[in-house]
Backbone as CSV, one residue per row, in Angstrom:
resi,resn,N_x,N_y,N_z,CA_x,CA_y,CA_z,C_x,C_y,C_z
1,UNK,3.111,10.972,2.125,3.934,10.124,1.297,3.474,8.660,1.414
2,UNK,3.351,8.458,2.799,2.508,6.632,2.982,1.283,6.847,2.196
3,UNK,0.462,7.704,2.097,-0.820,7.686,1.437,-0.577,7.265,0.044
4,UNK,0.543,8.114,-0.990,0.602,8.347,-2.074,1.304,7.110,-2.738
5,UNK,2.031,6.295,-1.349,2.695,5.070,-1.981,1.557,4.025,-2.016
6,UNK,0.421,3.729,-0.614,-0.148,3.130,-0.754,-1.384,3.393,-2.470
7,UNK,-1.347,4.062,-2.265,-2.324,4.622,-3.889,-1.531,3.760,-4.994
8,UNK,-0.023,4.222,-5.079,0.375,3.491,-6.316,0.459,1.919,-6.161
9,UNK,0.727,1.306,-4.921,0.865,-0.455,-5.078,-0.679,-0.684,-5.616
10,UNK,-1.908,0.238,-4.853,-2.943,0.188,-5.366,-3.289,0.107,-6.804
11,UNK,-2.776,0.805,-7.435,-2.927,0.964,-8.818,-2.354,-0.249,-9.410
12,UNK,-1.208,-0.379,-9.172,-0.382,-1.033,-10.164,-0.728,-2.612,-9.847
13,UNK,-0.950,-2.977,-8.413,-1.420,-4.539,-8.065,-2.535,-4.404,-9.084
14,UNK,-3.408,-3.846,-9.163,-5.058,-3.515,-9.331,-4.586,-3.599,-11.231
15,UNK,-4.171,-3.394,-11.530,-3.795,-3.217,-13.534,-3.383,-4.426,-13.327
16,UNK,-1.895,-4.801,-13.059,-1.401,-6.440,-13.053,-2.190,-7.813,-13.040
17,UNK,-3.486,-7.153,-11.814,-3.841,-8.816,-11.629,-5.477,-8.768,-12.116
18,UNK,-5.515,-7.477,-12.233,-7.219,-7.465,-12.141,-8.468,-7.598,-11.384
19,UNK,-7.442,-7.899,-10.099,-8.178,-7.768,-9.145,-8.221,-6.050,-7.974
20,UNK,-9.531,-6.564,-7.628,-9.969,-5.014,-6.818,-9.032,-4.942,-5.712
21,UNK,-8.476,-3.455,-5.742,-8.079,-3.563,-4.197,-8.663,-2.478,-3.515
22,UNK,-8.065,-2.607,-2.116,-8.418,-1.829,-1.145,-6.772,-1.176,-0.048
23,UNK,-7.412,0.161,0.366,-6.246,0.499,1.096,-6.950,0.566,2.531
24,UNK,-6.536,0.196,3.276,-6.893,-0.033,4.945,-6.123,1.326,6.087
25,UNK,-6.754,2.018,6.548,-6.053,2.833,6.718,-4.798,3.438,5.765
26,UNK,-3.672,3.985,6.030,-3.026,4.644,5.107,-1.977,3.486,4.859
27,UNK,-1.794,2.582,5.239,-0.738,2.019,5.068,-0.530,0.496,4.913
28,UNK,-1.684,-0.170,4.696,-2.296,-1.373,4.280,-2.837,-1.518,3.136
29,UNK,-2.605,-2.266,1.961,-3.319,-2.259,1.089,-3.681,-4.174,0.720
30,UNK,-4.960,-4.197,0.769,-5.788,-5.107,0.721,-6.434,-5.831,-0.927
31,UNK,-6.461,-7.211,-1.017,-7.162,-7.829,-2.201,-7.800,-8.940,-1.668
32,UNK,-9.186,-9.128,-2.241,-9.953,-9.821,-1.194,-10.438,-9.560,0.091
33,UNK,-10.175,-8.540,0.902,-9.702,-8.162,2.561,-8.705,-8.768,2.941
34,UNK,-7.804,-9.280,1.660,-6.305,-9.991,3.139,-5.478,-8.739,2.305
35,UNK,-4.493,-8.730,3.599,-2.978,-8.042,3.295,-2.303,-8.409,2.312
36,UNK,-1.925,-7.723,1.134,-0.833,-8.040,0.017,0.218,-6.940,0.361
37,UNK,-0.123,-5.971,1.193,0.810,-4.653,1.311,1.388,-4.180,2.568
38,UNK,2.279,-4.165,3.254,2.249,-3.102,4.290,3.601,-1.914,4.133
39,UNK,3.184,-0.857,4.408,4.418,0.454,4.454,4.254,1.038,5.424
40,UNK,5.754,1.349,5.477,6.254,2.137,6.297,6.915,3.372,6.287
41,UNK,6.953,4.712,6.810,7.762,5.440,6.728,7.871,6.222,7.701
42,UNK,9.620,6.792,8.061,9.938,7.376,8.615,10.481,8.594,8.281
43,UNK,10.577,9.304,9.032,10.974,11.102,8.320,10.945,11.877,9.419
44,UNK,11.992,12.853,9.236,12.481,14.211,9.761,12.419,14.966,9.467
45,UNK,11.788,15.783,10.181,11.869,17.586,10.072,12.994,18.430,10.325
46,UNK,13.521,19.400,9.725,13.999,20.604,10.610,13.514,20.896,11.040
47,UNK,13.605,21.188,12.390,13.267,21.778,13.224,13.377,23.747,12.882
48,UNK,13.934,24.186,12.608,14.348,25.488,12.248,13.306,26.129,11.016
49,UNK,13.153,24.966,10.170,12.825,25.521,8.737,11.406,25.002,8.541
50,UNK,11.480,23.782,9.519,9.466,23.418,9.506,9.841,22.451,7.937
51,UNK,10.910,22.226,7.436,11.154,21.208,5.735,11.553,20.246,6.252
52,UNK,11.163,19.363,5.402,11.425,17.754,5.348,12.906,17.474,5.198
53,UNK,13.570,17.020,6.323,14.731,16.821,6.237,15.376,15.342,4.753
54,UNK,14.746,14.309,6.016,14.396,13.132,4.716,13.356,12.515,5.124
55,UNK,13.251,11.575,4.040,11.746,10.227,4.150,12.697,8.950,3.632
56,UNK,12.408,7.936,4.769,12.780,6.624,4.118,11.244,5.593,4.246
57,UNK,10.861,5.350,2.764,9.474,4.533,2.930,10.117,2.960,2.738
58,UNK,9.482,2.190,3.241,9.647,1.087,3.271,8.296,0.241,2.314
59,UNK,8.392,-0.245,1.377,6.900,-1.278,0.782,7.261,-2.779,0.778
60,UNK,6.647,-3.647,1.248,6.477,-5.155,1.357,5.566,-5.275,0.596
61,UNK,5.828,-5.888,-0.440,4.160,-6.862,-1.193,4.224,-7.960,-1.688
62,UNK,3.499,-9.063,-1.044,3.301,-10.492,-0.848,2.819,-10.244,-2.953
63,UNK,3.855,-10.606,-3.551,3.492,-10.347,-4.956,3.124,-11.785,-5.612
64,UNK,3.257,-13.123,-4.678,3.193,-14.830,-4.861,2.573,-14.815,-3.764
65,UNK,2.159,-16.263,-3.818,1.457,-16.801,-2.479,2.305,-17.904,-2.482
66,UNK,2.790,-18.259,-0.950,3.849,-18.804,-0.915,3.590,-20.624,-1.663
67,UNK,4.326,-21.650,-1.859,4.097,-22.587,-2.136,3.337,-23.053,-1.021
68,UNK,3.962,-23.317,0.153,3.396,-24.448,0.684,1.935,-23.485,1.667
69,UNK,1.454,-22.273,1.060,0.820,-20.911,1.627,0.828,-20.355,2.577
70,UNK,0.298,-19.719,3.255,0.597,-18.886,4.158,0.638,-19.571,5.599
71,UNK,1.218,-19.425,6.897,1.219,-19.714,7.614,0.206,-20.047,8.476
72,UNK,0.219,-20.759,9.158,-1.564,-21.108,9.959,-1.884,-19.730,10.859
73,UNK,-1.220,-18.878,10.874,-1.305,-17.940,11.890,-1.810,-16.515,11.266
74,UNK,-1.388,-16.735,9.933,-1.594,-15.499,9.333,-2.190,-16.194,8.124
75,UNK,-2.783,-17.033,7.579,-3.423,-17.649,6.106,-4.896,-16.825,6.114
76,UNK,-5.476,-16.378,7.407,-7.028,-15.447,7.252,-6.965,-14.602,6.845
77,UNK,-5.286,-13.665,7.093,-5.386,-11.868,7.038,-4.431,-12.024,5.979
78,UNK,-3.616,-12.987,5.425,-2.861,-12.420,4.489,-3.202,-13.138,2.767
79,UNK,-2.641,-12.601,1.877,-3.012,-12.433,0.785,-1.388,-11.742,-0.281
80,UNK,-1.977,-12.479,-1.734,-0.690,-12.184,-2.314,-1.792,-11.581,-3.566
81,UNK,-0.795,-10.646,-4.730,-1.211,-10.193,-6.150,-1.330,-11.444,-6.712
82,UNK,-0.388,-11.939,-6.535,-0.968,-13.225,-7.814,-0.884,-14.497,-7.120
83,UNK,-1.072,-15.587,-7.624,-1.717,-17.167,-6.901,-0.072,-17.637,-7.775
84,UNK,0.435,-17.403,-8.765,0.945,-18.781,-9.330,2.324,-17.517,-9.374
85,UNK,3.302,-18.136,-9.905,4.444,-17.469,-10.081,4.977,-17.238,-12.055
86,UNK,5.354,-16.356,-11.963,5.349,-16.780,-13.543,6.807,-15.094,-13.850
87,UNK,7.694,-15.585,-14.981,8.639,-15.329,-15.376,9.058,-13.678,-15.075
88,UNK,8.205,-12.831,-15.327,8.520,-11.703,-15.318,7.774,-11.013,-14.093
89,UNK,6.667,-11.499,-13.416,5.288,-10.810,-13.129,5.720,-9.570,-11.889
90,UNK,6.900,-10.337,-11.129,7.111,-9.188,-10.117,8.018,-7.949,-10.483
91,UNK,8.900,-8.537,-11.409,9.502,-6.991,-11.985,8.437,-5.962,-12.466
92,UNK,7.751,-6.980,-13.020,6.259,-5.743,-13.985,5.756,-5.038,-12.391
93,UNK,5.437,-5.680,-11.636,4.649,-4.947,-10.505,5.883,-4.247,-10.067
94,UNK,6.850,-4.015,-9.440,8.136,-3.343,-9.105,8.070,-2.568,-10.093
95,UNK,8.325,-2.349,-11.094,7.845,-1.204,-12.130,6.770,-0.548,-12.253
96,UNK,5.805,-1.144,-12.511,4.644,-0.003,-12.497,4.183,0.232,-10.971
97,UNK,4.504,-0.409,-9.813,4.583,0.538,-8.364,5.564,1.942,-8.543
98,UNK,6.512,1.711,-9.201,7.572,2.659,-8.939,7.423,3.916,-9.776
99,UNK,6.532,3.609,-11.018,5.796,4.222,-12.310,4.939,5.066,-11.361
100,UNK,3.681,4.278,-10.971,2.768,5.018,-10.474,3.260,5.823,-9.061
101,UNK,4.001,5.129,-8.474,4.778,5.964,-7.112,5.375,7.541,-7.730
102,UNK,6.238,7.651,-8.676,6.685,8.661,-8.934,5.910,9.719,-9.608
103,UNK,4.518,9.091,-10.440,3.686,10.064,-10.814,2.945,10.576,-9.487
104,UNK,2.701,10.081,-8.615,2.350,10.759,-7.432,2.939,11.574,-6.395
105,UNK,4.511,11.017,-6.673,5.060,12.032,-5.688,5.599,13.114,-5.930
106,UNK,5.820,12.925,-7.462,5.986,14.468,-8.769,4.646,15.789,-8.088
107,UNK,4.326,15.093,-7.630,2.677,15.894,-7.456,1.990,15.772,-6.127
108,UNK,3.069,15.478,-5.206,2.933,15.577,-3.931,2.026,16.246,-3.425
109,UNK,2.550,17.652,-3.734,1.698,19.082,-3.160,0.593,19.313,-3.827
110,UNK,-0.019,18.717,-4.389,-1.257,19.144,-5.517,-2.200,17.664,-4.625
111,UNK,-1.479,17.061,-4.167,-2.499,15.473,-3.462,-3.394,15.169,-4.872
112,UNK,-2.462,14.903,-6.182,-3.211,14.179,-6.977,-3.376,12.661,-6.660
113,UNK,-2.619,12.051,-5.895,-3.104,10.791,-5.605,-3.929,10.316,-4.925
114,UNK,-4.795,11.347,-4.219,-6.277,11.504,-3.185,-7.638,11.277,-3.687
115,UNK,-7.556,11.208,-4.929,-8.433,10.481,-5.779,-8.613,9.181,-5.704
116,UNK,-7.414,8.473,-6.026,-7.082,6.872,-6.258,-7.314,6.514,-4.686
117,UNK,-6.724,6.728,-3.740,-6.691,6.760,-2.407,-8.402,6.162,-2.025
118,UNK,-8.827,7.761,-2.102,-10.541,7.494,-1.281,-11.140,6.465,-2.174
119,UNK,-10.968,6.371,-3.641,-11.453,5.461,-4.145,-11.437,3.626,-3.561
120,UNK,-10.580,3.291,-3.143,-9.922,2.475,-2.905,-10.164,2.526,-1.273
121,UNK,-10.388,3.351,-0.509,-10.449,3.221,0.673,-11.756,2.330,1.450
122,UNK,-10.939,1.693,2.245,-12.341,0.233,2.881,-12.289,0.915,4.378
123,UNK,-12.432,1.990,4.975,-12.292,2.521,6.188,-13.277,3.780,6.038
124,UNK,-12.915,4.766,4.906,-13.691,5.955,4.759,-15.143,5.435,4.566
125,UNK,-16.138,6.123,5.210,-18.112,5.736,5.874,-18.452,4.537,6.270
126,UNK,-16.967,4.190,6.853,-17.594,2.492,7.698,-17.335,3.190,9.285
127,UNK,-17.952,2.540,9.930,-17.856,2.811,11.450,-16.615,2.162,12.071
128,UNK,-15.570,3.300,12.851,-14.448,2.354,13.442,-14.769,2.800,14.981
129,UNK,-14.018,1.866,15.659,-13.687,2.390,17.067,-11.776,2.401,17.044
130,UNK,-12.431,3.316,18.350,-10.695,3.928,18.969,-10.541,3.770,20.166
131,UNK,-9.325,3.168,20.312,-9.320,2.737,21.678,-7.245,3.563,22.413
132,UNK,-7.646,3.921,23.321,-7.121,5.279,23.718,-6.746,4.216,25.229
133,UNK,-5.566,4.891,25.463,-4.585,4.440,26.540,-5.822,4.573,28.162
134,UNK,-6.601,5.292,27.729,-7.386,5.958,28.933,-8.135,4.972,28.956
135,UNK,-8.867,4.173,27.966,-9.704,3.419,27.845,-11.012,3.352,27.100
């Protein structure tokens, strides 16, 4: 479900502004290499039935860049859809996230949104490291 949401902010930032994005692992989605996105989700199983009890996803997207911009602490890694502010622009993105969110999750089980995904992915045939409690 984090995959399929990150796919749609993907899409729909990516139509709105015209600019390229990227998804960073499953739950980051990137323009320029800074953060415009982060999600979250949490969810339960039955235990009994092995089914999804519920999912609550959470999406943040820096959809402005702030006036006075980003903080000195975070102005390298973060990043907004658009530079200027203008009358309608974040409802349009809140809509077509929620557009493209629901055509993907209509279709959950088929992982039609695994297309848009790898496309978009800045992690898949780059070299990462992992770093493990052991060391």
């Amino acid at each position: 479900m984090t995959t399929a949401a990150a796919a749609a902010v993907a899409v729909a930032a990516e139509n709105l502004s015209g600019k390229k994005t990227e998804i960073k692992w499953v739950n980051d989605v990137l323009i320029n290499g800074k953060k415009i996105c982060g999600i979250l989700t949490e969810a339960a199983l039955d235990v009994e039935s092995g089914s999804l009890d519920y999912a609550v996803l959470g999406i943040g997207i820096n959809a402005y860049t702030p006036s006075g911009g980003f903080p000195e602490e975070i102005k390298n890694i973060a990043g907004a859809v658009f530079e200027q502010k203008a009358a309608d622009l974040r409802n349009r993105l809140a809509a077509e996230v929620l557009k493209s969110f629901y055509g993907f999750y209509s279709s959950l089980e088929g992982r039609g949104f695994l297309e848009e995904y790898r496309r978009r992915s800045a992690v898949i045939g780059k070299r990462i490291s992992v770093i493990s409690r052991d060391g």
